Short mmCIF file of C-alpha atoms in Angstrom, two decimals:
data_model
loop_
_atom_site.label_atom_id
_atom_site.label_comp_id
_atom_site.label_asym_id
_atom_site.label_seq_id
_atom_site.Cartn_x
_atom_site.Cartn_y
_atom_site.Cartn_z
CA PRO A 8 93.14 72.92 82.72
CA ALA A 9 93.12 70.03 85.15
CA CYS A 10 89.69 69.23 86.55
CA ILE A 11 89.04 69.82 90.20
CA ALA A 12 88.66 66.59 92.14
CA LEU A 13 85.09 67.10 93.29
CA CYS A 14 82.53 64.32 93.20
CA VAL A 15 79.33 64.66 91.24
CA LEU A 16 76.03 65.12 93.00
CA ALA A 17 75.29 62.39 95.52
CA SER A 18 72.81 59.71 94.59
CA SER A 19 70.39 61.23 97.06
CA ALA A 20 70.12 64.37 94.92
CA PRO A 21 66.77 64.96 93.20
CA ALA A 22 66.15 63.87 89.66
CA ASP A 23 66.77 66.44 86.92
CA ALA A 24 64.16 69.15 86.84
CA THR A 25 63.38 71.98 84.51
CA SER A 26 63.07 75.62 85.45
CA SER A 27 59.30 75.27 85.28
CA GLN A 28 59.34 72.41 87.81
CA PRO A 29 60.88 73.75 91.01
CA ALA A 30 62.42 71.19 93.36
CA SER A 31 60.77 70.33 96.65
CA LEU A 32 62.10 71.60 99.95
CA ASP A 33 63.38 68.10 100.70
CA ALA A 34 65.26 68.03 97.39
CA ILE A 35 66.81 71.44 98.09
CA SER A 36 67.79 70.25 101.56
CA ARG A 37 69.51 67.18 100.10
CA LEU A 38 71.40 69.39 97.66
CA GLU A 39 72.44 71.66 100.49
CA ASP A 40 73.73 68.69 102.46
CA ASP A 41 75.68 67.56 99.40
CA TYR A 42 77.40 70.95 98.95
CA ALA A 43 78.13 71.13 102.67
CA GLU A 44 79.73 67.67 102.49
CA ARG A 45 81.79 68.75 99.48
CA LEU A 46 83.00 71.76 101.41
CA THR A 47 84.05 69.59 104.35
CA ARG A 48 85.82 67.02 102.15
CA LEU A 49 87.65 69.72 100.26
CA ARG A 50 88.76 71.42 103.47
CA VAL A 51 90.13 68.13 104.85
CA LYS A 52 91.89 67.42 101.56
CA LEU A 53 93.47 70.89 101.46
CA GLU A 54 94.56 70.77 105.11
CA LYS A 55 96.52 67.61 104.36
CA LYS A 56 98.33 69.35 101.51
CA LEU A 57 99.37 72.40 103.50
CA PRO A 58 102.91 72.53 104.84
CA ALA A 59 103.58 71.87 108.49
CA ILE A 60 104.84 75.02 110.21
CA ARG A 61 107.20 74.70 113.13
CA GLU A 62 105.83 76.17 116.34
CA ARG A 63 109.11 78.01 116.88
CA SER A 64 108.65 79.77 113.51
CA ARG A 65 105.08 80.73 114.35
CA GLU A 66 106.20 82.16 117.67
CA ALA A 67 108.99 84.15 116.01
CA PHE A 68 106.47 85.59 113.52
CA ALA A 69 104.04 86.50 116.32
CA ALA A 70 106.84 88.06 118.39
CA ALA A 71 108.02 90.17 115.45
CA ARG A 72 104.48 91.40 114.84
CA ASP A 73 104.14 92.33 118.52
CA ALA A 74 107.47 94.17 118.45
CA GLU A 75 106.37 96.16 115.42
CA LYS A 76 103.10 97.10 117.11
CA ARG A 77 104.94 98.25 120.24
CA ALA A 78 107.34 100.37 118.19
CA LYS A 79 104.47 101.99 116.30
CA ALA A 80 102.63 102.67 119.55
CA ALA A 81 105.77 104.27 121.02
CA ILE A 82 106.16 106.49 117.95
CA ALA A 83 102.50 107.52 118.16
CA ALA A 84 102.83 108.31 121.87
CA ALA A 85 105.97 110.41 121.33
CA GLU A 86 104.39 112.29 118.44
CA ALA A 87 101.27 112.92 120.51
CA ARG A 88 103.44 114.49 123.24
CA LEU A 89 105.29 116.58 120.66
CA GLY A 90 101.90 117.60 119.36
CA GLU A 91 101.03 118.89 122.82
CA ILE A 92 104.13 121.11 122.67
CA THR A 93 103.15 122.35 119.21
CA THR A 94 99.65 123.12 120.48
CA ALA A 95 101.06 124.96 123.50
CA GLU A 96 103.30 127.02 121.18
CA ALA A 97 100.32 127.86 119.01
CA LEU A 98 98.29 128.97 122.03
CA VAL A 99 101.10 131.27 123.16
CA ALA A 100 101.41 132.71 119.66
CA HIS A 101 97.64 133.24 119.55
CA ALA A 102 97.65 135.09 122.88
CA LYS A 103 100.53 137.32 121.77
CA GLY A 104 99.27 137.99 118.30
CA LYS A 105 95.55 137.70 117.70
CA TRP A 106 94.43 138.26 121.29
CA ILE A 107 96.78 140.95 122.72
CA GLY A 108 97.72 142.30 119.31
CA GLY A 109 94.07 142.54 118.33
CA ALA A 110 93.26 144.26 121.60
CA ASP A 111 96.07 146.77 121.03
CA GLN A 112 94.62 147.57 117.61
CA GLY A 113 91.17 147.96 119.15
CA ILE A 114 92.53 150.26 121.87
CA ALA A 115 94.29 152.43 119.30
CA ALA A 116 91.14 152.69 117.19
CA ALA A 117 88.99 153.51 120.24
CA ARG A 118 91.41 156.28 121.34
CA LYS A 119 91.25 157.81 117.88
CA LYS A 120 87.48 157.82 118.11
CA LEU A 121 87.68 159.37 121.57
CA ASP A 122 90.00 162.14 120.34
CA ALA A 123 87.70 162.81 117.43
CA ALA A 124 84.46 162.73 119.45
CA SER A 125 82.43 165.92 118.99
CA ASN A 126 79.63 165.30 121.49
CA ALA A 127 78.86 163.42 124.69
CA ALA A 128 77.27 160.45 122.94
CA GLU A 129 80.33 159.87 120.73
CA ARG A 130 82.65 160.21 123.72
CA LYS A 131 80.57 157.70 125.71
CA ALA A 132 80.60 155.20 122.84
CA ALA A 133 84.36 155.60 122.40
CA GLU A 134 84.99 155.26 126.15
CA ASP A 135 82.88 152.07 126.28
CA GLU A 136 84.77 150.66 123.30
CA LEU A 137 88.10 151.60 124.89
CA ALA A 138 87.09 149.96 128.16
CA HIS A 139 86.09 146.79 126.28
CA TRP A 140 89.44 146.50 124.52
CA GLU A 141 91.43 147.32 127.65
CA GLN A 142 89.58 144.55 129.51
CA ASN A 143 90.13 142.24 126.55
CA ARG A 144 93.85 143.03 126.70
CA ARG A 145 94.04 142.29 130.42
CA GLU A 146 92.40 138.92 129.78
CA GLY A 147 94.86 138.27 126.97
CA VAL A 148 97.84 139.09 129.19
CA GLN A 149 96.51 136.73 131.85
CA ALA A 150 95.96 134.00 129.28
CA LEU A 151 99.48 134.54 127.91
CA GLU A 152 100.97 134.11 131.39
CA GLU A 153 99.05 130.87 131.90
CA ARG A 154 99.85 129.55 128.42
CA GLN A 155 103.51 130.50 128.65
CA ALA A 156 103.76 128.71 132.00
CA ALA A 157 102.21 125.60 130.47
CA LEU A 158 104.59 125.78 127.51
CA ASP A 159 107.60 126.26 129.78
CA ALA A 160 106.58 123.22 131.80
CA ILE A 161 106.35 120.94 128.79
CA GLU A 162 109.02 122.49 126.56
CA GLY A 163 111.79 121.08 128.76
CA GLN A 164 110.57 117.59 127.88
CA ARG A 165 111.17 118.07 124.13
CA PRO A 166 114.72 116.64 124.03
CA GLU A 167 113.66 113.55 125.97
CA ILE A 168 110.55 113.05 123.78
CA GLU A 169 112.56 113.42 120.59
CA ARG A 170 115.08 110.86 121.88
CA GLU A 171 112.19 108.50 122.63
CA ARG A 172 110.76 109.01 119.15
CA LYS A 173 114.12 108.38 117.52
CA ALA A 174 114.60 105.23 119.58
CA ALA A 175 111.08 104.05 118.64
CA ARG A 176 111.75 104.68 114.96
CA ASN A 177 114.96 102.67 115.18
CA ALA A 178 113.04 99.93 116.96
CA LEU A 179 110.42 100.00 114.21
CA ALA A 180 113.06 99.62 111.50
CA THR A 181 114.56 96.68 113.38
CA SER A 182 111.17 95.06 113.98
CA GLU A 183 110.23 95.40 110.31
CA ARG A 184 113.44 93.62 109.30
CA ASP A 185 112.83 90.97 111.95
CA LEU A 186 109.25 90.55 110.80
CA GLN A 187 110.32 89.98 107.21
CA GLU A 188 112.92 87.44 108.36
CA ALA A 189 110.28 85.72 110.48
CA LEU A 190 107.90 85.66 107.51
CA ASP A 191 110.60 84.10 105.34
CA GLY A 192 111.40 81.68 108.17
CA LEU A 193 107.90 80.21 108.02
CA GLY A 194 108.99 78.37 104.88
CA LEU A 195 105.80 79.09 102.93
CA ASP A 196 107.33 80.09 99.60
CA ARG A 197 106.67 76.69 98.07
CA VAL A 198 102.93 76.84 98.71
CA LEU A 199 102.43 80.59 98.19
CA ASN A 200 104.42 80.79 94.95
CA SER A 201 102.94 77.67 93.38
CA SER A 202 99.70 77.34 91.44
CA ARG A 203 99.37 73.67 92.43
CA LEU A 204 96.47 74.23 94.84
CA ASP A 205 94.84 77.17 93.07
CA GLY A 206 91.92 75.27 91.60
CA GLU A 207 90.97 73.58 94.84
CA LEU A 208 91.44 76.74 96.89
CA ALA A 209 89.29 78.73 94.46
CA ALA A 210 86.62 76.01 94.46
CA TYR A 211 86.60 76.17 98.24
CA GLN A 212 86.08 79.92 97.96
CA VAL A 213 82.99 79.44 95.80
CA LEU A 214 81.51 76.78 98.08
CA LEU A 215 82.26 78.79 101.22
CA ASP A 216 81.31 82.25 99.98
CA GLY A 217 78.38 80.97 97.94
CA THR A 218 77.20 78.88 100.94
CA PRO A 219 75.71 75.41 100.46
CA ALA A 220 72.22 76.85 101.01
CA ARG A 221 72.43 79.45 98.22
CA LEU A 222 74.16 77.07 95.82
CA ALA A 223 71.53 74.41 96.49
CA ALA A 224 68.70 76.86 95.87
CA PHE A 225 70.29 77.74 92.52
CA ALA A 226 71.05 74.15 91.51
CA ALA A 227 67.50 73.07 92.42
CA GLN A 228 66.06 75.35 89.75
CA GLY A 229 66.80 72.83 87.02
CA ARG A 230 69.20 70.79 84.94
CA ARG A 231 70.77 73.85 83.30
CA GLN A 232 71.57 75.51 86.59
CA ARG A 233 73.10 72.35 88.07
CA LYS A 234 75.25 71.88 84.98
CA GLN A 235 76.43 75.50 85.10
CA LEU A 236 77.51 75.05 88.70
CA GLU A 237 79.20 71.69 88.03
CA ASP A 238 81.00 73.14 85.00
CA LEU A 239 82.24 76.02 87.14
CA LEU A 240 83.57 73.69 89.85
CA GLU A 241 85.58 71.85 87.18
CA ASP A 242 86.92 74.96 85.43
CA GLU A 243 90.12 75.83 87.29
CA ASP A 244 90.93 78.90 85.20
CA LEU A 245 87.49 80.44 85.68
CA LEU A 246 87.46 79.61 89.40
CA VAL A 247 90.78 81.36 89.91
CA GLN A 248 89.66 84.37 87.86
CA ILE A 249 86.59 84.69 90.07
CA ALA A 250 88.45 84.26 93.35
CA VAL A 251 91.18 86.77 92.44
CA ALA A 252 88.45 89.27 91.52
CA ASP A 253 86.96 88.88 95.05
CA GLY A 254 84.08 86.64 94.05
CA ALA A 255 80.43 87.23 93.27
CA ARG A 256 78.83 90.19 94.99
CA GLU A 257 77.32 89.08 98.31
CA GLY A 258 78.14 85.47 97.41
CA GLN A 259 75.39 85.27 94.76
CA TYR A 260 77.18 82.82 92.48
CA GLY A 261 74.00 81.45 90.96
CA ALA A 262 72.94 84.84 89.65
CA ALA A 263 76.50 85.51 88.49
CA LEU A 264 76.62 82.24 86.53
CA ASP A 265 73.30 82.97 84.89
CA LEU A 266 74.46 86.43 83.84
CA TYR A 267 77.82 85.17 82.59
CA HIS A 268 76.16 82.59 80.36
CA LEU A 269 73.50 85.01 79.15
CA ILE A 270 76.17 87.51 78.12
CA GLN A 271 78.13 84.84 76.26
CA GLN A 272 74.95 83.74 74.50
CA ARG A 273 74.36 87.31 73.33
CA SER A 274 77.97 87.90 72.24
CA SER A 275 80.51 85.42 70.94
CA ARG A 276 83.21 88.01 71.65
CA ALA A 277 82.59 87.64 75.39
CA LYS A 278 84.42 84.32 75.49
CA ARG A 279 88.03 85.47 75.18
CA GLY A 280 90.42 88.30 75.90
CA PRO A 281 89.41 91.59 77.50
CA LEU A 282 85.75 91.13 76.64
CA GLN A 283 85.66 87.81 78.51
CA ARG A 284 87.10 89.62 81.54
CA LEU A 285 84.53 92.38 81.08
CA ALA A 286 81.69 89.84 80.86
CA LEU A 287 82.84 88.14 84.04
CA ALA A 288 83.16 91.48 85.85
CA VAL A 289 79.59 92.42 84.91
CA ALA A 290 78.32 89.01 86.05
CA LEU A 291 80.11 89.13 89.41
CA GLU A 292 79.27 92.76 90.14
CA HIS A 293 75.62 92.62 89.03
CA ALA A 294 74.89 89.32 90.76
CA VAL A 295 73.06 91.63 93.13
CA PRO A 296 71.10 94.16 91.03
CA HIS A 297 72.37 97.74 90.91
CA ALA A 298 69.68 100.42 91.21
CA GLN A 299 69.51 102.67 88.16
CA ARG A 300 69.33 106.45 88.59
CA ASN A 301 66.86 107.71 86.03
CA ALA A 302 65.60 111.17 85.27
CA VAL A 303 62.89 111.99 87.80
CA GLY A 304 60.40 112.59 85.01
CA LEU A 305 60.84 109.09 83.51
CA SER A 306 58.21 107.25 85.52
CA ASN A 307 58.42 104.03 83.47
CA ALA A 308 62.22 103.72 83.42
CA PRO A 309 63.80 100.44 84.63
CA GLU A 310 64.45 100.23 88.35
CA PHE A 311 67.73 98.36 87.94
CA VAL A 312 70.63 98.41 85.51
CA ASP A 313 70.27 95.63 82.92
CA PRO A 314 73.56 93.68 83.28
CA VAL A 315 73.51 92.13 79.82
CA GLU A 316 72.82 95.48 78.20
CA ARG A 317 75.54 97.05 80.35
CA TYR A 318 78.04 94.54 78.96
CA LEU A 319 76.84 95.04 75.38
CA HIS A 320 77.10 98.81 75.81
CA PHE A 321 80.74 98.67 76.81
CA GLU A 322 81.53 96.02 74.21
CA ALA A 323 80.16 98.25 71.46
CA ALA A 324 81.97 101.31 72.81
CA TYR A 325 85.23 99.34 72.99
CA LEU A 326 84.90 98.01 69.45
CA GLU A 327 84.15 101.53 68.20
CA GLY A 328 87.31 102.87 69.88
CA GLU A 329 85.37 105.19 72.18
CA LEU A 330 86.99 104.05 75.43
CA ASP A 331 90.32 104.79 77.07
CA PRO A 332 93.26 103.31 75.13
CA MET A 333 94.22 101.20 78.16
CA PHE A 334 90.75 99.68 78.57
CA ASP A 335 91.79 96.30 77.20
CA GLN A 336 94.61 96.03 79.76
CA LEU A 337 92.31 95.99 82.77
CA THR A 338 91.67 93.00 85.02
CA VAL A 339 88.32 91.55 86.04
CA TRP A 340 88.70 93.32 89.40
CA ASP A 341 89.36 96.63 87.61
CA TYR A 342 86.40 96.25 85.27
CA ARG A 343 84.05 95.83 88.23
CA MET A 344 84.69 99.49 89.08
CA VAL A 345 83.79 100.53 85.54
CA VAL A 346 80.50 98.67 85.19
CA ASP A 347 79.04 99.37 88.66
CA GLY A 348 77.62 102.80 87.90
CA GLU A 349 74.05 103.88 88.57
CA GLU A 350 73.68 105.77 85.28
CA PRO A 351 71.62 104.34 82.39
CA ASP A 352 73.62 103.15 79.38
CA ALA A 353 72.21 105.99 77.29
CA ILE A 354 73.68 108.50 79.73
CA LEU A 355 77.09 106.83 79.48
CA ALA A 356 76.88 107.28 75.72
CA TRP A 357 75.75 110.89 76.19
CA GLY A 358 78.73 111.55 78.48
CA ARG A 359 81.21 110.38 75.84
CA GLU A 360 79.49 112.27 73.04
CA MET A 361 79.23 115.43 75.14
CA LEU A 362 82.92 115.44 76.01
CA ARG A 363 84.01 114.56 72.46
CA ASN A 364 82.02 117.47 71.05
CA TYR A 365 82.42 120.04 73.79
CA ARG A 366 85.81 119.42 75.43
CA PRO A 367 87.82 116.95 73.32
CA ASP A 368 90.97 118.35 74.94
CA HIS A 369 90.04 116.49 78.13
CA ILE A 370 89.97 113.21 76.20
CA ALA A 371 93.35 113.85 74.55
CA LYS A 372 95.02 114.98 77.78
CA ALA A 373 98.40 113.29 78.27
CA ASP A 374 98.16 113.61 82.05
CA THR A 375 96.12 110.52 82.91
CA ARG A 376 95.48 111.83 86.42
CA TRP A 377 93.23 114.50 84.84
CA ARG A 378 92.12 112.81 81.61
CA TYR A 379 88.30 112.99 81.33
CA VAL A 380 87.85 114.04 84.99
CA ASP A 381 89.29 117.47 84.22
CA ALA A 382 85.75 118.29 83.14
CA VAL A 383 84.93 118.70 86.84
CA ARG A 384 87.25 121.64 87.37
CA SER A 385 86.51 123.25 84.00
CA GLU A 386 82.76 122.68 83.70
CA ILE A 387 81.16 121.94 87.09
CA ARG A 388 80.99 125.23 88.93
CA TYR A 389 81.21 125.07 92.70
CA GLY A 390 78.12 125.96 94.72
CA SER A 391 74.65 124.60 95.40
CA GLN A 392 72.67 127.79 94.82
CA ASP A 393 71.45 126.66 91.39
CA ASN A 394 70.64 123.06 92.28
CA LYS A 395 67.01 124.12 92.74
CA TYR A 396 66.87 124.53 88.96
CA ASP A 397 67.53 120.82 88.30
CA ARG A 398 65.08 119.60 85.66
CA ASP A 399 63.00 116.45 85.97
CA ASP A 400 63.52 115.65 82.29
CA LEU A 401 67.31 115.54 82.72
CA GLN A 402 69.28 112.77 84.36
CA PHE A 403 71.24 113.49 87.55
CA PHE A 404 74.64 113.87 85.87
CA GLN A 405 73.20 116.18 83.20
CA ASN A 406 71.76 118.37 85.93
CA ILE A 407 75.15 118.53 87.65
CA LEU A 408 76.72 119.74 84.42
CA MET A 409 74.01 122.37 84.04
CA ASN A 410 73.68 123.59 87.65
CA GLY A 411 76.97 122.72 89.36
CA GLY A 412 77.24 121.51 92.93
CA VAL A 413 79.41 121.18 96.00
CA CYS A 414 81.89 118.40 96.68
CA GLY A 415 79.42 115.50 96.52
CA ARG A 416 77.92 116.33 93.13
CA ARG A 417 81.32 117.18 91.68
CA ALA A 418 82.77 113.85 92.82
CA PHE A 419 79.69 112.03 91.49
CA PHE A 420 80.16 113.63 88.08
CA GLY A 421 83.88 112.90 88.09
CA ARG A 422 83.29 109.20 88.69
CA PHE A 423 80.54 109.13 86.07
CA ILE A 424 82.66 110.62 83.30
CA LEU A 425 85.54 108.29 84.15
CA ARG A 426 83.26 105.26 83.95
CA ALA A 427 81.83 106.51 80.67
CA PHE A 428 85.30 106.18 79.13
CA GLY A 429 86.03 102.85 80.81
CA VAL A 430 88.30 104.05 83.63
CA PRO A 431 87.93 102.26 86.99
CA THR A 432 86.96 104.58 89.83
CA THR A 433 85.58 104.45 93.34
CA ALA A 434 84.30 106.87 95.96
CA ARG A 435 87.02 108.04 98.38
CA PRO A 436 85.23 110.14 101.04
CA GLN A 437 87.02 111.81 103.93
CA ARG A 438 85.73 113.55 107.02
CA GLY A 439 83.30 116.27 105.93
CA HIS A 440 84.13 115.93 102.25
CA ALA A 441 83.44 113.75 99.20
CA ALA A 442 86.25 112.87 96.80
CA LEU A 443 87.08 110.12 94.34
CA ALA A 444 89.96 107.84 93.40
CA HIS A 445 90.63 106.40 89.97
CA TRP A 446 92.94 104.12 88.05
CA THR A 447 95.83 105.41 85.95
CA PRO A 448 98.59 103.42 84.20
CA ASP A 449 100.92 104.64 86.98
CA GLY A 450 98.65 103.65 89.85
CA TRP A 451 95.51 104.89 91.55
CA VAL A 452 95.21 108.58 92.36
CA VAL A 453 92.94 110.59 94.67
CA CYS A 454 91.18 113.41 92.86
CA LEU A 455 89.36 116.39 94.42
CA GLY A 456 90.44 115.52 97.95
CA ALA A 457 93.35 115.02 100.33
CA GLY A 458 95.92 112.32 99.68
CA TRP A 459 95.98 108.65 100.61
CA GLY A 460 95.59 108.11 104.34
CA SER A 461 92.99 110.85 104.74
CA GLY A 462 89.83 108.84 104.12
CA TRP A 463 88.18 105.54 103.36
CA THR A 464 86.47 103.68 100.52
CA LYS A 465 83.08 102.08 100.20
CA THR A 466 84.69 98.75 99.38
CA ARG A 467 85.51 95.70 101.47
CA TYR A 468 88.99 97.20 101.92
CA ASP A 469 87.50 100.13 103.85
CA ARG A 470 90.55 102.25 104.82
CA ASP A 471 91.94 104.00 101.78
CA LEU A 472 95.51 102.90 102.49
CA ASP A 473 94.38 99.27 102.48
CA PHE A 474 92.58 99.83 99.17
CA LEU A 475 95.71 101.48 97.78
CA ALA A 476 97.85 98.56 98.96
CA THR A 477 95.75 95.99 97.10
CA THR A 478 95.81 98.09 93.90
CA GLN A 479 99.60 98.32 94.09
CA ALA A 480 99.94 94.60 94.80
CA ARG A 481 97.55 93.65 91.99
CA ALA A 482 99.67 95.72 89.62
CA THR A 483 102.54 93.25 90.15
CA GLY A 484 100.65 90.59 88.17
CA ASP A 485 101.22 86.93 89.02
CA ALA A 486 103.27 87.80 92.11
CA PHE A 487 100.04 89.05 93.70
CA LEU A 488 98.66 85.51 93.70
CA ALA A 489 100.84 84.74 96.74
CA VAL A 490 98.72 87.22 98.70
CA LYS A 491 95.46 85.66 97.56
CA ARG A 492 96.68 82.11 98.23
CA ALA A 493 97.48 82.99 101.82
CA GLN A 494 94.02 84.56 102.20
CA TRP A 495 92.35 81.50 100.67
CA ILE A 496 94.28 79.18 102.99
CA GLY A 497 93.15 81.34 105.88
CA ASP A 498 89.56 80.71 104.80
CA VAL A 499 90.23 76.95 104.74
CA MET A 500 91.58 77.22 108.29
CA GLY A 501 88.46 79.05 109.42
CA GLU A 502 90.05 82.46 109.92
CA PRO A 503 88.03 85.69 109.63
CA ARG A 504 89.10 87.58 106.52
CA THR A 505 91.09 90.76 107.14
CA TYR A 506 91.60 92.95 104.09
CA GLY A 507 94.25 95.35 105.34
CA LEU A 508 96.76 96.22 108.03
CA GLN A 509 95.05 99.53 108.78
CA ARG A 510 92.10 97.91 110.46
CA GLY A 511 91.71 94.77 112.50
CA GLU A 512 94.19 92.27 113.90
CA PRO A 513 94.69 89.57 111.26
CA ALA A 514 94.87 85.90 112.22
CA PHE A 515 97.91 83.88 111.15
CA TRP A 516 97.30 83.21 107.45
CA ASN A 517 95.70 86.60 106.87
CA ALA A 518 98.73 88.18 108.51
CA VAL A 519 100.96 86.14 106.18
CA ALA A 520 98.93 87.49 103.25
CA LEU A 521 99.10 91.12 104.33
CA TYR A 522 102.77 91.13 105.27
CA THR A 523 103.56 89.34 102.01
CA GLN A 524 101.64 92.10 100.28
CA ARG A 525 103.54 94.77 102.19
CA ALA A 526 106.85 93.28 101.08
CA LEU A 527 105.56 93.01 97.52
CA ILE A 528 104.71 96.71 97.27
CA ALA A 529 107.75 98.05 99.12
CA GLY A 530 109.06 100.91 97.03
CA ALA A 531 105.88 101.19 94.93
CA GLU A 532 105.12 104.74 93.82
CA THR A 533 102.18 106.40 95.53
CA LEU A 534 100.69 109.18 93.45
CA ALA A 535 100.11 112.53 95.11
CA PRO A 536 96.50 113.81 95.07
CA VAL A 537 95.32 116.17 92.36
CA GLY A 538 92.66 118.86 92.58
CA GLU A 539 92.73 119.20 96.34
CA ASP A 540 92.75 122.97 95.92
CA ILE A 541 89.49 122.90 93.95
CA ALA A 542 87.73 120.41 96.16
CA GLU A 543 85.51 123.27 97.28
CA ALA A 544 86.39 126.08 94.89
CA ASN A 545 86.29 127.04 91.23
CA GLU A 546 89.78 128.48 90.79
CA THR A 547 92.77 126.17 90.68
CA ARG A 548 96.43 126.85 91.44
CA GLU A 549 97.51 123.97 89.20
#
């Protein structure tokens, strides 16, 4: 690949040092200044290469976005008013049925008791009960009159509201077409569909996200660290891989580089193909250590997951054919959601062995929505009454298998067993409930909870629909790079990053990215949720 046009360290940089000879604060400061200057020069260079956008085109794009927002707001307002009618109808039905109907049943039962009373005490009790239900009925009749009056007052507005909703929906369809035309009218295809700037844009990402201060602190550790960083800034392919995968966790590129090189030193297989992608995913994700969840009784167990051992574990499992058949088709971004688990490697191995021996049918299942994770509905009984019997000598996921749990523990186990077989997965909570989402060859699916749009994720994408959108766009392959290029250019222009249309008002280039993504995934299949009926139950209707 072509080298990135970045100058070498300035002459003011400190002389080479070894890891045992840490640089002075002045030397680190000079390195920081150098990386900050690089960042500025690269931004200026990139700005000159970006296409000029006519102000009229920008205004048309902004106007189309505003029109779409107004149409959506009008639809929401109309549906809210229709919801008021639905609520009023439900209140009337409640007064007629449960309230008055229930009172009538109570009155009939009390009269039977009164007729059957054989002494004064029984008659008094029956009379009191009858009086209670008769009063309850009078209150119900009064409530029905009030509720019916409220319904009558609003019901007449239904035709007008439905006309307004229809008009707003038509306006939305028009605004969406106009927005796409305005997006096309910006004339950005040449820059967004070309790889010409990828290396420089990705290098800018590393310098910006890594920050000159953190990169300087890493480079100041010694000659090896400085060379690793310089090699990265000249490796266009690796830079782009990293940037597409959303970069090093919390911008810790120094730690990520160290891990990446350590893994490749331990395994020659980590330099190409799926195992190279796996190695990079581990390095990026574990640049900030992941806490390890050990059995309570193991007082001397490691506090954090060992990233190199985590890679070697999955490499060995892959080479032995123990992982999902599609494991080698995953991207770096996908692999990050395989290797980020809290379980020790030995427990991952236990999970695979347990399922192979005990329920191999779950491994062979053709329905990839339920493959492996079907163990939750067949083996993890619902209820927390036995959680008190969890054993200190067993790891968390073993205790869940033994003693069951409610939604949280069941979702935890589901994600664990998916990771054990190399399937990407993430938490997908919703209000009052824990669920999960996981990768399938046909797209991501919500398991053990309500469908997409009902919750959020614990990722930078936050809203679950925004997470779903990026998974669908990433599945398009190279076409997805247009989305990332627009985001990267937004970073060059100093825009705050917006990861989805469900939250936040994106600035210009981020809006270009997200509306490009929306066009890219138009017509993409969205998988319906599975296991919603057993989210908090043992018996399934499926």
